[in-house]
Tab-separated table of C-alpha atoms and ligand atoms in Angstrom:
chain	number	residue	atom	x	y	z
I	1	UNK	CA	20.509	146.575	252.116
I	2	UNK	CA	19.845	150.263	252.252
I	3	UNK	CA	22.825	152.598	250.459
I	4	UNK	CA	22.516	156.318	251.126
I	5	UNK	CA	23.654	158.393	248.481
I	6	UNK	CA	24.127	161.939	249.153
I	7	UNK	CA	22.161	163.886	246.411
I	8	UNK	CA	24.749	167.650	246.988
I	9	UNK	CA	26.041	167.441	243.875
I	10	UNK	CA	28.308	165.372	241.136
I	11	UNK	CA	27.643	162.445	239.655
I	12	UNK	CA	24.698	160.892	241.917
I	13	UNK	CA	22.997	158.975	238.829
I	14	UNK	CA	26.181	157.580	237.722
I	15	UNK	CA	26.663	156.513	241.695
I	16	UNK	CA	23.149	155.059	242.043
I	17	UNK	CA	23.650	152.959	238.689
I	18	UNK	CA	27.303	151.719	239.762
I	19	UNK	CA	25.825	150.465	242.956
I	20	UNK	CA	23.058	148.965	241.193
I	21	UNK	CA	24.790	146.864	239.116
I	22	UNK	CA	27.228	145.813	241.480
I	23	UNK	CA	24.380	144.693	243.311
I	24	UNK	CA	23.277	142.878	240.905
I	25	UNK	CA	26.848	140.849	240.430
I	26	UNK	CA	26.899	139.979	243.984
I	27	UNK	CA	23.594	138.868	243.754
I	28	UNK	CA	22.626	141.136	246.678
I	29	UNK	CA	18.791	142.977	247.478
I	30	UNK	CA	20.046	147.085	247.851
I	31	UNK	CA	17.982	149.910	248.033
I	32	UNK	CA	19.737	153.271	246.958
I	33	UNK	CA	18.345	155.958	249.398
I	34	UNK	CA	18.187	159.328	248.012
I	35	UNK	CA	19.627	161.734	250.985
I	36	UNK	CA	18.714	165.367	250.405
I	37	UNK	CA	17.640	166.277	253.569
I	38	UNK	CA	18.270	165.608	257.488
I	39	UNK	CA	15.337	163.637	257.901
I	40	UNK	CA	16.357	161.473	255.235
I	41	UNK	CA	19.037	159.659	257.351
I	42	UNK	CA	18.206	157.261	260.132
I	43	UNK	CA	19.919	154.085	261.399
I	44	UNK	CA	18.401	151.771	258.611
I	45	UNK	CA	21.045	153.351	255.921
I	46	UNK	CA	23.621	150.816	256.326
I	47	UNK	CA	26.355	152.484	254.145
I	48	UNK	CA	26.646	155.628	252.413
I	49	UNK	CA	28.254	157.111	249.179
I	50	UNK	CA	30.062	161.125	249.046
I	51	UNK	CA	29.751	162.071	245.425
I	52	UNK	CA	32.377	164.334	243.968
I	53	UNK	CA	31.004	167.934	242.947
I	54	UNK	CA	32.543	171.432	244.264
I	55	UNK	CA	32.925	170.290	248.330
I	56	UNK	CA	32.275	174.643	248.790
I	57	UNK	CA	29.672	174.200	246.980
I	58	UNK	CA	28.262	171.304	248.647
I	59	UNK	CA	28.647	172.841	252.227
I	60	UNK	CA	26.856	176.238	251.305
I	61	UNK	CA	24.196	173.863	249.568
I	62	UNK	CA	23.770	171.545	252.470
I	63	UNK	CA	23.071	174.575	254.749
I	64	UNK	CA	19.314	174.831	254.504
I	65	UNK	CA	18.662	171.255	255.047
I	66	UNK	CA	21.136	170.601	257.301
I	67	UNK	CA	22.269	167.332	255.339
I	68	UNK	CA	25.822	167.197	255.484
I	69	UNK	CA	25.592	167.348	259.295
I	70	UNK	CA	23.161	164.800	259.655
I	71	UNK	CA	25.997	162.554	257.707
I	72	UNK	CA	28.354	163.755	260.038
I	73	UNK	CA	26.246	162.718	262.752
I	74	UNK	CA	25.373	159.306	261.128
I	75	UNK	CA	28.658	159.056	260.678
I	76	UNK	CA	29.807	159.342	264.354
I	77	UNK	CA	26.832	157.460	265.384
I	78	UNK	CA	27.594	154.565	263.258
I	79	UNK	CA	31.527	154.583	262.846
I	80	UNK	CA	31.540	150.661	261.582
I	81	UNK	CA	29.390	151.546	258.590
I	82	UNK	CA	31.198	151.940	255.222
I	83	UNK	CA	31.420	155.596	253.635
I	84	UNK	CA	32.920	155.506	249.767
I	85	UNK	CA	34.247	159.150	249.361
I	86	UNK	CA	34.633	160.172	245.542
I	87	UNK	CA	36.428	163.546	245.398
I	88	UNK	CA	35.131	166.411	246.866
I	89	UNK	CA	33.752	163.125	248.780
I	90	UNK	CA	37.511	162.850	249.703
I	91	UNK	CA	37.629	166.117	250.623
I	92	UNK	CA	34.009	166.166	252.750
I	93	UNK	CA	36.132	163.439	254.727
I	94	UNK	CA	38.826	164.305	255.478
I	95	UNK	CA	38.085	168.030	256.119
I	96	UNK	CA	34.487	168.086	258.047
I	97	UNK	CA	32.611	171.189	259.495
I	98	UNK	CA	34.044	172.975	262.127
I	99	UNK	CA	34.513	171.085	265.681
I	100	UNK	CA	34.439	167.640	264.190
I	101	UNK	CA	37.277	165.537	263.958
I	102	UNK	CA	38.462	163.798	260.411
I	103	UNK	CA	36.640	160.532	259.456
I	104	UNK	CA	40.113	159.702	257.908
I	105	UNK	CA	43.109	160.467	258.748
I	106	UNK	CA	44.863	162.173	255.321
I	107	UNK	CA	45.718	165.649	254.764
I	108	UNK	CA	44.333	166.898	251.191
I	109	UNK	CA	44.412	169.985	249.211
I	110	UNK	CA	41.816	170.790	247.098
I	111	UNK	CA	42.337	171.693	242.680
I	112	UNK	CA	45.709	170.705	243.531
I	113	UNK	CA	46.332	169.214	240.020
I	114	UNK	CA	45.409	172.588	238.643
I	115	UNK	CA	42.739	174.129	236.851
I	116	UNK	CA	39.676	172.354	235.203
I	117	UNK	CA	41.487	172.010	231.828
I	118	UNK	CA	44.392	170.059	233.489
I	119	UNK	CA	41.827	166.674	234.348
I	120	UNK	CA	42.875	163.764	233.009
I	121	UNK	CA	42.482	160.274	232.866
I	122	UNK	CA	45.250	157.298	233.889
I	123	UNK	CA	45.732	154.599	235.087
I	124	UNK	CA	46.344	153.928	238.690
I	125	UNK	CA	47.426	150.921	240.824
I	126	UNK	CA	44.419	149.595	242.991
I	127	UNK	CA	45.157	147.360	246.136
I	128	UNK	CA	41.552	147.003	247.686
I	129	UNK	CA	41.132	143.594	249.858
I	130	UNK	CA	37.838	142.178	249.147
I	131	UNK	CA	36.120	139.147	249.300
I	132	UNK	CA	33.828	137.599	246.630
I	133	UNK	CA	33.110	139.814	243.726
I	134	UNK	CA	35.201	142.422	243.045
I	135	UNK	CA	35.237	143.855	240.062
I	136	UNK	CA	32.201	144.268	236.888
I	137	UNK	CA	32.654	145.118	233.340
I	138	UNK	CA	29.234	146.230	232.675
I	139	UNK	CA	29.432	147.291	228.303
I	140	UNK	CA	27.862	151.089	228.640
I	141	UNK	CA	25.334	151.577	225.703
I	142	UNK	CA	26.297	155.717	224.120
I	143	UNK	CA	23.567	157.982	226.175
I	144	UNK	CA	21.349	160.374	224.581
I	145	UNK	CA	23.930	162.451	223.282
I	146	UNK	CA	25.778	159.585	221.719
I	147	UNK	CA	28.360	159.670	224.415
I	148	UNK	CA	29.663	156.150	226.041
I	149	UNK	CA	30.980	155.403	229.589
I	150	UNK	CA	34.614	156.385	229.942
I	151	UNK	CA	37.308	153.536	230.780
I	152	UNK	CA	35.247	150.353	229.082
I	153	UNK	CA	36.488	146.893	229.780
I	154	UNK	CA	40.117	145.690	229.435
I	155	UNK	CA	41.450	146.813	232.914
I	156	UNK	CA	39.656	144.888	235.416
I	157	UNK	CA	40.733	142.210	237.481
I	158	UNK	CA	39.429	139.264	239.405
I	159	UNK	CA	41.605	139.456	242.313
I	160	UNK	CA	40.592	142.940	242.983
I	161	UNK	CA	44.244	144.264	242.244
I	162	UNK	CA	45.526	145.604	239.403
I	163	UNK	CA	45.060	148.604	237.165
I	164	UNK	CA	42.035	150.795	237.372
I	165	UNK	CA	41.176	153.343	235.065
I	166	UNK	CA	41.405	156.711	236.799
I	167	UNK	CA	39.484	159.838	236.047
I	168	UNK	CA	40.476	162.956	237.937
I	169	UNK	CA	38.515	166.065	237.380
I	170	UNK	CA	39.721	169.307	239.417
I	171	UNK	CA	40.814	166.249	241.579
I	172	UNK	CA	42.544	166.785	245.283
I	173	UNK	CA	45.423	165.814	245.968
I	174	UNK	CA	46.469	163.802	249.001
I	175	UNK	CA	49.671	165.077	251.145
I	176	UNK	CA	52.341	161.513	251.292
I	177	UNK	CA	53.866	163.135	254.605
I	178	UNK	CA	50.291	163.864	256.181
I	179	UNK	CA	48.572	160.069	255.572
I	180	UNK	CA	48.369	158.465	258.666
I	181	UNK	CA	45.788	155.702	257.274
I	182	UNK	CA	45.942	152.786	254.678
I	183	UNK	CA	46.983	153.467	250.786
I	184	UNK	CA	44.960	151.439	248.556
I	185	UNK	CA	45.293	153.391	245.348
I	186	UNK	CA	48.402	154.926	243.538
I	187	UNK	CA	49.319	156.854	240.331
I	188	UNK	CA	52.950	156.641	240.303
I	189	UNK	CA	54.070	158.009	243.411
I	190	UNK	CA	51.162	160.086	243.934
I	191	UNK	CA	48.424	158.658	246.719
I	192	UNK	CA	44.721	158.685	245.119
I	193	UNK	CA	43.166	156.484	247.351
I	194	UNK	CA	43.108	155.651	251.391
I	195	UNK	CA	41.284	153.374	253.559
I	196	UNK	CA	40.630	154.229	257.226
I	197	UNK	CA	38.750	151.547	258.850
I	198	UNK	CA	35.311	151.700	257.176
I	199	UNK	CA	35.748	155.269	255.530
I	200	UNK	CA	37.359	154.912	251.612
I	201	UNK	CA	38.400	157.964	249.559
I	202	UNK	CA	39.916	158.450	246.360
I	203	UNK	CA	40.354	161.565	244.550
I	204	UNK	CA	39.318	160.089	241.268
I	205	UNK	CA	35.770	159.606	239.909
I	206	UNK	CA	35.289	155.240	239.780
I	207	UNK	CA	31.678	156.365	238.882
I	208	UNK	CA	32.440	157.384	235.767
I	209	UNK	CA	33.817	154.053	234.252
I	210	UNK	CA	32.799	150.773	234.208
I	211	UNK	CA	35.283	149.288	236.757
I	212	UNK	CA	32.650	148.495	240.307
I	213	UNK	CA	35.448	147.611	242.884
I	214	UNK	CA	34.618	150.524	244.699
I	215	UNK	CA	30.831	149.866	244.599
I	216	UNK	CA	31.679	146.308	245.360
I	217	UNK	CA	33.758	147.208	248.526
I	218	UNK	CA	31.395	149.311	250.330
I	219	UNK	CA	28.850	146.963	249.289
I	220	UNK	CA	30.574	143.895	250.848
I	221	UNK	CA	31.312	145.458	253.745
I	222	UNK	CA	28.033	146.267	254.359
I	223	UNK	CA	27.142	142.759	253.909
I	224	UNK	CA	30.357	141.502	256.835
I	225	UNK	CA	28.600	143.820	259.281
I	226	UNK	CA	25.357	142.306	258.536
I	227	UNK	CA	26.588	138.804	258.772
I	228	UNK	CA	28.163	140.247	262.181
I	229	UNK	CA	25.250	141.405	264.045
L	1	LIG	N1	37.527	170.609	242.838
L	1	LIG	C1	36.542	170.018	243.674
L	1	LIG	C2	36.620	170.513	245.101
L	1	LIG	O1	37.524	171.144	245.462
L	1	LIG	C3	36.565	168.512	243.599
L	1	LIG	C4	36.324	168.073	242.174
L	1	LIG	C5	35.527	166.824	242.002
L	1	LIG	O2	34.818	166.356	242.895
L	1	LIG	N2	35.557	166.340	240.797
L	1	LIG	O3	35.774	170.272	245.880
């Protein structure tokens, strides 16, 4: 299996590993493909992960190489294929370059929690239908500076429901009145997370703990249009 994982910005590394291990769970053969320019996408990326960053950032950055379009274009080319959209992911999705229509149907607002200091963890509800695998509690050893993963152990779940430990940072926020797609994540009666057909994105960073349900959806539904074809 071949995961692209756009390199704009965020936590990419943190990304890469997630899918990695989740790979490694479900006892699956993936490839992360570093995307950083156009040429870097072609039809043999079978699913690809939005990292969360600063999306202005990202679309001034992707400029000279022309990469978010060539998702874009990926994206309408393949619309079956899974896209996992963390944050400014969200955002990326919901609110594409000019002329293009949304990849999912959800109205957002960016910083909409406030200002950098007002980030927060919690816990949300996660309703995510998945078969086999869902969810990996993968014990983080402290990095270099000493620092361990956020969110370790104690929240997952086997059935792929339950709690999930959420980490919002300058997080979007999704509009309740403007969702016209699936809601598989709440925080109280806030939305976090939507599912439109094969496009997933939450406003929170599942990245950054050690929780894979995400990584596990996008990489089992690569896997059902595999077994399609
Ligand atoms: N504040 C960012 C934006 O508007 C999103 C933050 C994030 O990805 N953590 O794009």
């Amino acid at each position: 299996m071949r995961v692209g994982l756009a390199m704009l910005q965020g936590a990419r590394h943190e990304h890469e590993e997630a899918v990695l291990s989740t790979a490694v769970s479900l006892n699956l053969d993936v490839e992360v493909i570093p995307l950083r320019k156009a040429e870097d996408l072609d039809s043999s990326i079978q699913g690809l992960i939005l990292p969360g960053g600063e999306s202005t950032t990202m679309r001034i950055a992707s400029r000279y190489e022309g990469l978010l379009d060539s998702i874009y274009d990926w994206m309408e080319t393949h619309p079956d294929r899974p896209v996992l959209g963390t944050c400014a992911g969200a955002i990326l999705l919901a609110v594409p370059s000019k002329g293009r229509s949304p990849f999912i149907q959800a109205k957002i607002s960016r910083n909409a929690w406030g200002r950098q200091r007002q980030s927060f963890e919690a816990q949300i509800d996660v309703s995510l239908q998945q078969v086999g695998v869902t969810s990996t509690a993968v014990p983080r050893k402290p990095d270099a500076y000493g620092h361990t993963p956020l969110a370790v152990g104690g929240i997952n779940s086997p059935s792929g429901d339950g709690f999930f430990p959420g980490v919002f940072i300058r997080a979007p926020r999704f509009d309740a009145e403007g969702i016209k797609c699936e809601i598989i994540a709440r925080f109280g009666d806030e939305i976090v997370g939507v599912r439109d057909g094969s496009k997933c994105a939450v406003t929170f960073h599942p990245e950054l703990t050690t929780d894979r349900r995400f990584h596990a959806w996008l990489l089992e539904e690569i896997s059902s249009l595999s077994t399609c074809d």
